[in-house]
Short mmCIF file of C-alpha atoms and ligand atoms in Angstrom, two decimals:
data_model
loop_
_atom_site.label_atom_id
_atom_site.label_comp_id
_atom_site.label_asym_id
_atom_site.label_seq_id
_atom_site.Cartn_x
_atom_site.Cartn_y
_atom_site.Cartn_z
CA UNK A 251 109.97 -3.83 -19.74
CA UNK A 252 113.57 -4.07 -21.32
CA UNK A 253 116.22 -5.96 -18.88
CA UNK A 254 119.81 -6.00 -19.75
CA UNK A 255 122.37 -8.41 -18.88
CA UNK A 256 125.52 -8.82 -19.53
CA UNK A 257 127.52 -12.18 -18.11
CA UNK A 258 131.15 -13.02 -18.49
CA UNK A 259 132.27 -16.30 -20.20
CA UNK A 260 133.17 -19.04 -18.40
CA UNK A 261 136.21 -21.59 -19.14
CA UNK A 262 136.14 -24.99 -18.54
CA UNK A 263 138.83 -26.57 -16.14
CA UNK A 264 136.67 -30.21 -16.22
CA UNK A 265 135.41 -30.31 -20.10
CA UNK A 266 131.18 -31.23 -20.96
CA UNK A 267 132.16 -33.05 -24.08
CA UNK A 268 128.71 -35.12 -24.62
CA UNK A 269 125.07 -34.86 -24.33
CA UNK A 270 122.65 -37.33 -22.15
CA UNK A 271 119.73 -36.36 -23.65
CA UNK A 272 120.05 -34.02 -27.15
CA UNK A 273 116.61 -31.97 -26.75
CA UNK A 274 116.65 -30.76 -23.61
CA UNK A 275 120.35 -30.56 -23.76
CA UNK A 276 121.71 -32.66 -20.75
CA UNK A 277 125.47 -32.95 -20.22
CA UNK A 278 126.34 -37.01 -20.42
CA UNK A 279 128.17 -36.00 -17.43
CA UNK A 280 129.66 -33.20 -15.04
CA UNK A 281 132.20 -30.33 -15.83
CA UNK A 282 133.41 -27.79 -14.01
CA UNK A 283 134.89 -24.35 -15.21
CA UNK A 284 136.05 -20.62 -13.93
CA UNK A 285 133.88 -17.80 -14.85
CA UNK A 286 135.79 -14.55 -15.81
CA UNK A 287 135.20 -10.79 -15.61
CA UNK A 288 134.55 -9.75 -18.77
CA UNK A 289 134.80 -11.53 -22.66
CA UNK A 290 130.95 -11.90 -22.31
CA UNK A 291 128.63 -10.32 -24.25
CA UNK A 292 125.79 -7.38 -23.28
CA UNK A 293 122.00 -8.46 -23.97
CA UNK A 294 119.03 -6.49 -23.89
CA UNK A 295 115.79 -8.35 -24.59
CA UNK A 296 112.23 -6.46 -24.57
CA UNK A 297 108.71 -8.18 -25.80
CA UNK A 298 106.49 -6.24 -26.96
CA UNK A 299 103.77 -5.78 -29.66
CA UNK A 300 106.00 -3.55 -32.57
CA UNK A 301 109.10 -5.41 -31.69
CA UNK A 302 109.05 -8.29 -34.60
CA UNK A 303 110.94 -8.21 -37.31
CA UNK A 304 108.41 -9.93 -39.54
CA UNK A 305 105.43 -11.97 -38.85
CA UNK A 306 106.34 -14.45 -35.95
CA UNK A 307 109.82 -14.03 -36.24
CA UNK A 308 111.68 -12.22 -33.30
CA UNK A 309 113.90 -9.27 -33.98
CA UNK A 310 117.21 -10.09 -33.36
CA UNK A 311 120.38 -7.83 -34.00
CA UNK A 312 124.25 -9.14 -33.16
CA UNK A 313 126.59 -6.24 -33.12
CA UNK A 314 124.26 -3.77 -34.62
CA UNK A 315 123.08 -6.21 -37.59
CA UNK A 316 120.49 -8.47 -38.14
CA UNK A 317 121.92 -11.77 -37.12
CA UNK A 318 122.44 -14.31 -39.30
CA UNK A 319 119.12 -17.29 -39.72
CA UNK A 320 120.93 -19.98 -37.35
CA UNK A 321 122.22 -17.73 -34.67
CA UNK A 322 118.52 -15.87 -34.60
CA UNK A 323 116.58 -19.31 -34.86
CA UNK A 324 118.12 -20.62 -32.25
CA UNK A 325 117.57 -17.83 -30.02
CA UNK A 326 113.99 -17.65 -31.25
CA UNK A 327 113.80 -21.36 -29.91
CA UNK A 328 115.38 -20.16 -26.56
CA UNK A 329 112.83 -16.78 -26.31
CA UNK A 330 109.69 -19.81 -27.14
CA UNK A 331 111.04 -21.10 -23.73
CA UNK A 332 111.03 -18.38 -22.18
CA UNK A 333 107.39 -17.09 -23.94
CA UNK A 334 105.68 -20.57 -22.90
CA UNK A 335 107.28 -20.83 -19.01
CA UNK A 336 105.80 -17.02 -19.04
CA UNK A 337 102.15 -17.29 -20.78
CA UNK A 338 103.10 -14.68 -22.67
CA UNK A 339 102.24 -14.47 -26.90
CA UNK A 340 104.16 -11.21 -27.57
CA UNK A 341 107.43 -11.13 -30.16
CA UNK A 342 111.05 -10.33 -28.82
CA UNK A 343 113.43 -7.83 -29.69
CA UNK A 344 116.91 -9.12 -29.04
CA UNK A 345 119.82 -6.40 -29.21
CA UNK A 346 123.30 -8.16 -28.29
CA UNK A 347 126.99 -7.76 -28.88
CA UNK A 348 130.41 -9.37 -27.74
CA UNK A 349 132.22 -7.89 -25.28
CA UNK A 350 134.93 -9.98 -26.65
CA UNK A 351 137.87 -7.81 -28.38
CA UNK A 352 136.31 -7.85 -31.78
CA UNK A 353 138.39 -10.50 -34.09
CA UNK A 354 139.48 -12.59 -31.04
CA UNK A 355 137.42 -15.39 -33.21
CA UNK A 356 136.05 -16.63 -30.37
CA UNK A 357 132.63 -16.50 -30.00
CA UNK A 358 131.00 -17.21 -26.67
CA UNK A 359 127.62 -19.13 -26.46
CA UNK A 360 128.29 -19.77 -22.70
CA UNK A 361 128.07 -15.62 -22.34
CA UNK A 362 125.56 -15.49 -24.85
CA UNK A 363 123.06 -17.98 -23.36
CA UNK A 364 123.50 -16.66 -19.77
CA UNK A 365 123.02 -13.06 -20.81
CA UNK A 366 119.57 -14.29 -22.54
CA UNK A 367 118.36 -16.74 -19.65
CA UNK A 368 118.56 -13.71 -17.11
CA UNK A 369 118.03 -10.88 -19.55
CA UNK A 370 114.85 -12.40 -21.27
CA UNK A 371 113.29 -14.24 -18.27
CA UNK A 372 113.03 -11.18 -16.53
CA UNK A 373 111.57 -8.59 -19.70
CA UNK A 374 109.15 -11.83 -19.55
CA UNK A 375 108.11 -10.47 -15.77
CA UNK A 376 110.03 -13.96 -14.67
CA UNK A 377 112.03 -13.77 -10.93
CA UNK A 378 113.42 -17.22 -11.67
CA UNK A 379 116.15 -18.14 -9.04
CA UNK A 380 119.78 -18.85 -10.06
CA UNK A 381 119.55 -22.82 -10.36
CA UNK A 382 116.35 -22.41 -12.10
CA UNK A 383 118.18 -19.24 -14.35
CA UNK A 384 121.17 -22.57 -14.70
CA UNK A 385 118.18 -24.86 -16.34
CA UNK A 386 117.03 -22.59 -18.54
CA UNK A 387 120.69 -21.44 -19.97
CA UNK A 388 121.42 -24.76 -20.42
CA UNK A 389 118.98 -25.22 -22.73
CA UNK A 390 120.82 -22.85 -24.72
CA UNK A 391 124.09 -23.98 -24.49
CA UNK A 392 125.55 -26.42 -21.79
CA UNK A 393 128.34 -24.69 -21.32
CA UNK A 394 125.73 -21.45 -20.59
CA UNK A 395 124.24 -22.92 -17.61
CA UNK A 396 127.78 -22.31 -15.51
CA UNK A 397 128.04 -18.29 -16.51
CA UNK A 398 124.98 -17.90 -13.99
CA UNK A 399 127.32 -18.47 -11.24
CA UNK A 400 130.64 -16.44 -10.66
CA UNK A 401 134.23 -17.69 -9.67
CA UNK A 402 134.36 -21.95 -9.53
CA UNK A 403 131.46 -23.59 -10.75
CA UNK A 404 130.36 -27.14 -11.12
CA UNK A 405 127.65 -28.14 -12.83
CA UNK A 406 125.96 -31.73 -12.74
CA UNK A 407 124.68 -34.02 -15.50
CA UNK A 408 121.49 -35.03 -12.63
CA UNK A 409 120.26 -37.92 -13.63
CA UNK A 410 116.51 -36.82 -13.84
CA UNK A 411 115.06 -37.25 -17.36
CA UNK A 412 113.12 -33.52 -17.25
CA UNK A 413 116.55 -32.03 -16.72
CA UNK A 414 115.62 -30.54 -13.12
CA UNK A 415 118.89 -31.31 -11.56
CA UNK A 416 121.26 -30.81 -14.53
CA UNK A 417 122.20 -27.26 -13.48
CA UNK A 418 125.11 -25.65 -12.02
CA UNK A 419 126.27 -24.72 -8.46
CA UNK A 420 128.87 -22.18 -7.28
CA UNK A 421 132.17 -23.99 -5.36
CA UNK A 422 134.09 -20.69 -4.75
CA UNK A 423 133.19 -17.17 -5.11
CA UNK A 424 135.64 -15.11 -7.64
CA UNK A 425 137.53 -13.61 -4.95
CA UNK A 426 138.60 -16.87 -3.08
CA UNK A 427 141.55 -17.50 -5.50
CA UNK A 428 143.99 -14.96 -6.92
CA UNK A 429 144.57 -16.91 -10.36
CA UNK A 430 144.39 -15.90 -13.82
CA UNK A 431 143.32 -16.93 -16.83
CA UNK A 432 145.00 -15.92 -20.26
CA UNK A 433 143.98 -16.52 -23.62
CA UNK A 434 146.73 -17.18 -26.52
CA UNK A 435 144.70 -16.19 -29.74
CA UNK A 436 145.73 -17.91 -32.46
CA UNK A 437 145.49 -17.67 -36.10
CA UNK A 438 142.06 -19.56 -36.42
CA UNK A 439 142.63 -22.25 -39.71
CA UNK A 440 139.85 -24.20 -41.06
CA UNK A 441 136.11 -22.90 -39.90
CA UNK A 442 135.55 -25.74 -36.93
CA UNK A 443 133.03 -27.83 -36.61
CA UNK A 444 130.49 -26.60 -33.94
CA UNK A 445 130.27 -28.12 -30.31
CA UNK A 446 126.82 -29.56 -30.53
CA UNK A 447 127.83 -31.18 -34.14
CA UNK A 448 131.08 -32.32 -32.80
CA UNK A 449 130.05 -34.16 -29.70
CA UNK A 450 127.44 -35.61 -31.54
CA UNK A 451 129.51 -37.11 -33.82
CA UNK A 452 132.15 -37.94 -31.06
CA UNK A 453 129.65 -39.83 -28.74
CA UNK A 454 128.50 -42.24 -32.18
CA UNK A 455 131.79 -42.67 -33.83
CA UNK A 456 134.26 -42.37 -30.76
CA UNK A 457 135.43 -45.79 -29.69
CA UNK A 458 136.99 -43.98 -26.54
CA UNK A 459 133.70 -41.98 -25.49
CA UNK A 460 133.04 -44.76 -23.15
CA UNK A 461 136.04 -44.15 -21.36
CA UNK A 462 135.94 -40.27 -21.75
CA UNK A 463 132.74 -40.52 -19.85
CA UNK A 464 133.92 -42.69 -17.86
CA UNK A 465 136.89 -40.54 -16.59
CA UNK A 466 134.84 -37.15 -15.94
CA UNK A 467 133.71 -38.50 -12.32
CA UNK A 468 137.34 -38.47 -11.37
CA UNK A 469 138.98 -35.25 -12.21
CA UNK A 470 135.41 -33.66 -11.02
CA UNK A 471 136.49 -35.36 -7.37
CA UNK A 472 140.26 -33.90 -8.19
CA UNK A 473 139.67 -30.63 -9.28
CA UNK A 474 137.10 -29.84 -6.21
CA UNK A 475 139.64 -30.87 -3.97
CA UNK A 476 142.30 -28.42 -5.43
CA UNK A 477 140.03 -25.47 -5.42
CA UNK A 478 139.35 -25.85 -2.05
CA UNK A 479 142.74 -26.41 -1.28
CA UNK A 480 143.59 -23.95 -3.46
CA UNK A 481 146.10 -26.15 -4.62
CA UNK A 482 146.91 -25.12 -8.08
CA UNK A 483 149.17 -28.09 -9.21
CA UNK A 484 146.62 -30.15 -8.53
CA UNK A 485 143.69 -28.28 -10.12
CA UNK A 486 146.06 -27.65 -13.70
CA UNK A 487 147.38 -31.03 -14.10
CA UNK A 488 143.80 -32.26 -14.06
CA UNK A 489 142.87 -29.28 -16.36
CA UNK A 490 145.23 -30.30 -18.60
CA UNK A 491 143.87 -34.30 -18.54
CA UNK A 492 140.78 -32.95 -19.05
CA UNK A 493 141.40 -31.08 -22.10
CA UNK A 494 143.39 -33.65 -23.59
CA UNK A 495 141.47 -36.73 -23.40
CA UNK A 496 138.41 -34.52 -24.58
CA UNK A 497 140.27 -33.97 -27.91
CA UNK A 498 142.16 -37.41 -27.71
CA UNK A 499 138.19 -38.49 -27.95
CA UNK A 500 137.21 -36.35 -30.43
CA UNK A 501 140.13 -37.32 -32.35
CA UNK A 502 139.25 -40.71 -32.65
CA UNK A 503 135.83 -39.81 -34.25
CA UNK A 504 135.20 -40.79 -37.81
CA UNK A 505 136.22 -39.05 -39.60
CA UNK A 506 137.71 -37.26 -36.83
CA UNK A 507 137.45 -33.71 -34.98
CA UNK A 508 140.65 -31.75 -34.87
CA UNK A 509 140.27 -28.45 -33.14
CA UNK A 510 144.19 -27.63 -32.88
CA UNK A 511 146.17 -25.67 -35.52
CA UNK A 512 150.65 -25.40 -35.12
CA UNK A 513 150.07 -22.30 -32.78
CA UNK A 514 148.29 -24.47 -30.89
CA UNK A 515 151.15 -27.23 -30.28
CA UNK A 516 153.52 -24.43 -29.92
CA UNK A 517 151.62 -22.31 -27.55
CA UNK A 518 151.46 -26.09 -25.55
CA UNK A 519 155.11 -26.39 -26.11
CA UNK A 520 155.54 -22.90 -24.06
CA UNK A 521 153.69 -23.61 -21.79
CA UNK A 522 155.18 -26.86 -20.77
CA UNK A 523 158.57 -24.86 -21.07
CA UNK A 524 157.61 -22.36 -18.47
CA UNK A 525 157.03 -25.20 -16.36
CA UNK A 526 160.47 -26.40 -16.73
CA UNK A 527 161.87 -23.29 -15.70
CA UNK A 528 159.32 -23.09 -12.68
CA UNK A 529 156.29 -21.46 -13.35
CA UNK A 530 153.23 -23.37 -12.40
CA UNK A 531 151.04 -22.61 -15.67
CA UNK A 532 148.80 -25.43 -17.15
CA UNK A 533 147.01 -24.99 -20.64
CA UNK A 534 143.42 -25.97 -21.79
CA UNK A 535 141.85 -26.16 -24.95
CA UNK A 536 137.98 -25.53 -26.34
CA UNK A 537 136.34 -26.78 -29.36
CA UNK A 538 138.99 -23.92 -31.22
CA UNK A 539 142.47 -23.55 -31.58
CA UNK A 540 143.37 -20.65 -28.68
CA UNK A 541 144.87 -22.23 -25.62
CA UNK A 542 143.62 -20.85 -22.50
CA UNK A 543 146.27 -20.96 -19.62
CA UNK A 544 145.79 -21.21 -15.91
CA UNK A 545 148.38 -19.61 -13.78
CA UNK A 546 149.10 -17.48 -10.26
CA UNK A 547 148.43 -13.68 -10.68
CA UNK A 548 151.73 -12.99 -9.14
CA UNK A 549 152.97 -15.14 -12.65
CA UNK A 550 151.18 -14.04 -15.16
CA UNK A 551 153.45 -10.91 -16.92
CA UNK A 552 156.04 -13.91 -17.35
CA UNK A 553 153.58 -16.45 -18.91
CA UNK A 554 152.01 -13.91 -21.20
CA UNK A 555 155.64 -12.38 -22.31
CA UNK A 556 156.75 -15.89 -23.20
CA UNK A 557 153.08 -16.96 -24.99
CA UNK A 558 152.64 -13.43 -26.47
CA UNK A 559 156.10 -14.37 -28.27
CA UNK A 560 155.51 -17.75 -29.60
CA UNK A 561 155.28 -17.87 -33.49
CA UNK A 562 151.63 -18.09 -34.27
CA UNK A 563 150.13 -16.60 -31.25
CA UNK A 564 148.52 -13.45 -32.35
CA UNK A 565 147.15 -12.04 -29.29
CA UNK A 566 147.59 -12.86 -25.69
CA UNK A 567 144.44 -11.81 -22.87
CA UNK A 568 144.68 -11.71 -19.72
CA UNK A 569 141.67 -12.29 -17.53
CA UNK A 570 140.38 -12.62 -13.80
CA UNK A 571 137.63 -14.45 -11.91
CA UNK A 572 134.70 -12.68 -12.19
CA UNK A 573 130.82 -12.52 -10.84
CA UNK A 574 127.64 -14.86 -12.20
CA UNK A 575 125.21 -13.43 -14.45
CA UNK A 576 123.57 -10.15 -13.02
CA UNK A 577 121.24 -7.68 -14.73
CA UNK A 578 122.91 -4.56 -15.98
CA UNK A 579 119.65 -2.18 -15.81
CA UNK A 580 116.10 -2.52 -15.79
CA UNK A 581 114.34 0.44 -17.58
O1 LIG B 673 128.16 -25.24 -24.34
P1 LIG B 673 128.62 -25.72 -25.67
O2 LIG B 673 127.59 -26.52 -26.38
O3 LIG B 673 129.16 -24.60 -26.50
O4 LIG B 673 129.85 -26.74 -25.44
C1 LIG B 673 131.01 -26.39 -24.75
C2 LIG B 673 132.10 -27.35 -25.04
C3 LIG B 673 133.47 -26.98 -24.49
O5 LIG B 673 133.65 -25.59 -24.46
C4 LIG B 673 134.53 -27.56 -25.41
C5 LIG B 673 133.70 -27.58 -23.12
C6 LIG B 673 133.05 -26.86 -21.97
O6 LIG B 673 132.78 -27.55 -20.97
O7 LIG B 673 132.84 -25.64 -22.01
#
């Protein structure tokens, strides 16, 4: 039976910048992140005899094509998962697209993952519970496992070598906290090196990994006590630490891993302006160059007016806390 899903993205306010274990893809430690309404992606999976698209090789199609060999090998991987946890034998047909404004340039593996966990488990005749849905996205993309959940989610590294406890948890529902989250596109440079690659490379060529790691304990302790304060001071200026000494460490790679482009700096620069003039509004920044901002609802026409101006932003979203994974229809 086909089962549709179709998950928001989710931002990180806590960065995962580092892997425990590369194979079964377990954060080196915790993270924590908001999931939003929409800028997901829709997923429909069905297995069934006539739905290969060649001998052993699952039919997958991104945005009405054929996806490229990477993207559809590694979801291929992900459905083998999904086939073996099952007992099942029969080939996938994957149909998924962005619900991302098409040329944001930024693609969403966190959606993407969470859409297939839920969307695929279940055309597999799985009822797998949301921490065990968590698992199985992770192994996907870490990032994926906290777009099961809606509003504030944390998710733990665990320290259990099969990867059990490395899954997310919910802290507050999306309609606990009236706060936004924008998104200042900007004119992507240079193709970036992907997350996986990156933190690879970051965790054996870093000298300040150690200390990255080392830090992530901390701001998880700060930023849980500011959502449940709903203290949003608190909760940006430790999003903003966060992001920082992520690239700070991926910086110091060799050779190193710049994400950040001049938009970048200058949609910073505005941001740290509108704080000047009173607006509490605190940036973060993914393995890309957009800056996602954090502000009050009540604020947000003046923080997008003032990023939606700055010279290189091309585009400025504006999103909202929105629900975990759910299924869209089962036909
Ligand atoms: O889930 P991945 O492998 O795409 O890695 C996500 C990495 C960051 O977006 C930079 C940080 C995060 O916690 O989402």
């Amino acid at each position: 039976m086909p089962s549709s899903a179709a998950p928001g993205t989710n931002i990180a306010l806590v960065k995962y910048w580092g892997k425990r274990d590369p194979v079964l893809n377990l954060p080196a430690a915790g993270s924590l992140s908001l999931t939003l309404a929409d800028f997901g992606c829709e997923t429909t999976v069905r297995f069934a005899p006539d739905a290969a698209a060649a001998e052993g090789c699952d039919r997958v199609l991104f945005g009405g094509e054929p996806a490229d060999s990477h993207f559809a090998g590694r979801v291929q991987r992900f459905l083998d998962r999904v086939r073996d946890r099952a007992g099942i034998n029969l080939p996938a047909e994957v149909v998924t697209r962005n619900t991302v404004p098409t040329a944001a340039g930024l693609a969403s593996s966190a959606a993407g993952f969470a859409a297939l966990a839920l969307a695929a488990s279940r055309a597999a005749g799985l009822r797998l519970l949301p921490t065990e849905l968590s698992a199985l996205a992770r192994q996907g993309s870490g990032s994926a496992a906290r777009s099961i959940f809606g509003g504030f989610v944390e998710m733990s590294a665990g320290t259990r070598a099969d990867g059990s406890d490395a899954v997310a948890r919910q802290l507050a529902d999306e309609s606990a906290w009236d706060v936004r989250l924008g998104v200042a596109i900007t004119a992507a440079g240079e193709k970036a090196i992907g997350s996986t690659a990156a933190m690879d490379a970051t965790a054996r060529t870093s000298p300040y990994y150690p200390a990255w790691l080392a830090s992530v304990p901390g701001d998880l302790d700060e930023a849980r006590a500011a959502i449940r304060d709903r203290d949003l001071v608190r909760l940006g200026t430790v999003a903003e630490r966060s992001a920082t000494r992520m690239h700070a460490c991926a910086l110091a790679a060799d050779p190193h891993i710049l994400y950040w482009n001049p938009a970048t700096l200058a949609a910073i620069a505005t941001v740290k302006e509108l704080r000047r003039g009173g607006t509490a509004v605190y940036f973060t920044v993914d393995a890309g160059p957009h800056v996602k901002v954090l502000c009050a609802a009540a604020d947000v026409l003046r923080v997008e007016a003032a990023l939606a101006a700055t010279p290189g932003v091309v585009r400025f979203l504006v999103l909202a806390p929105g629900p975990g994974a759910h299924l869209k229809n089962e036909v």
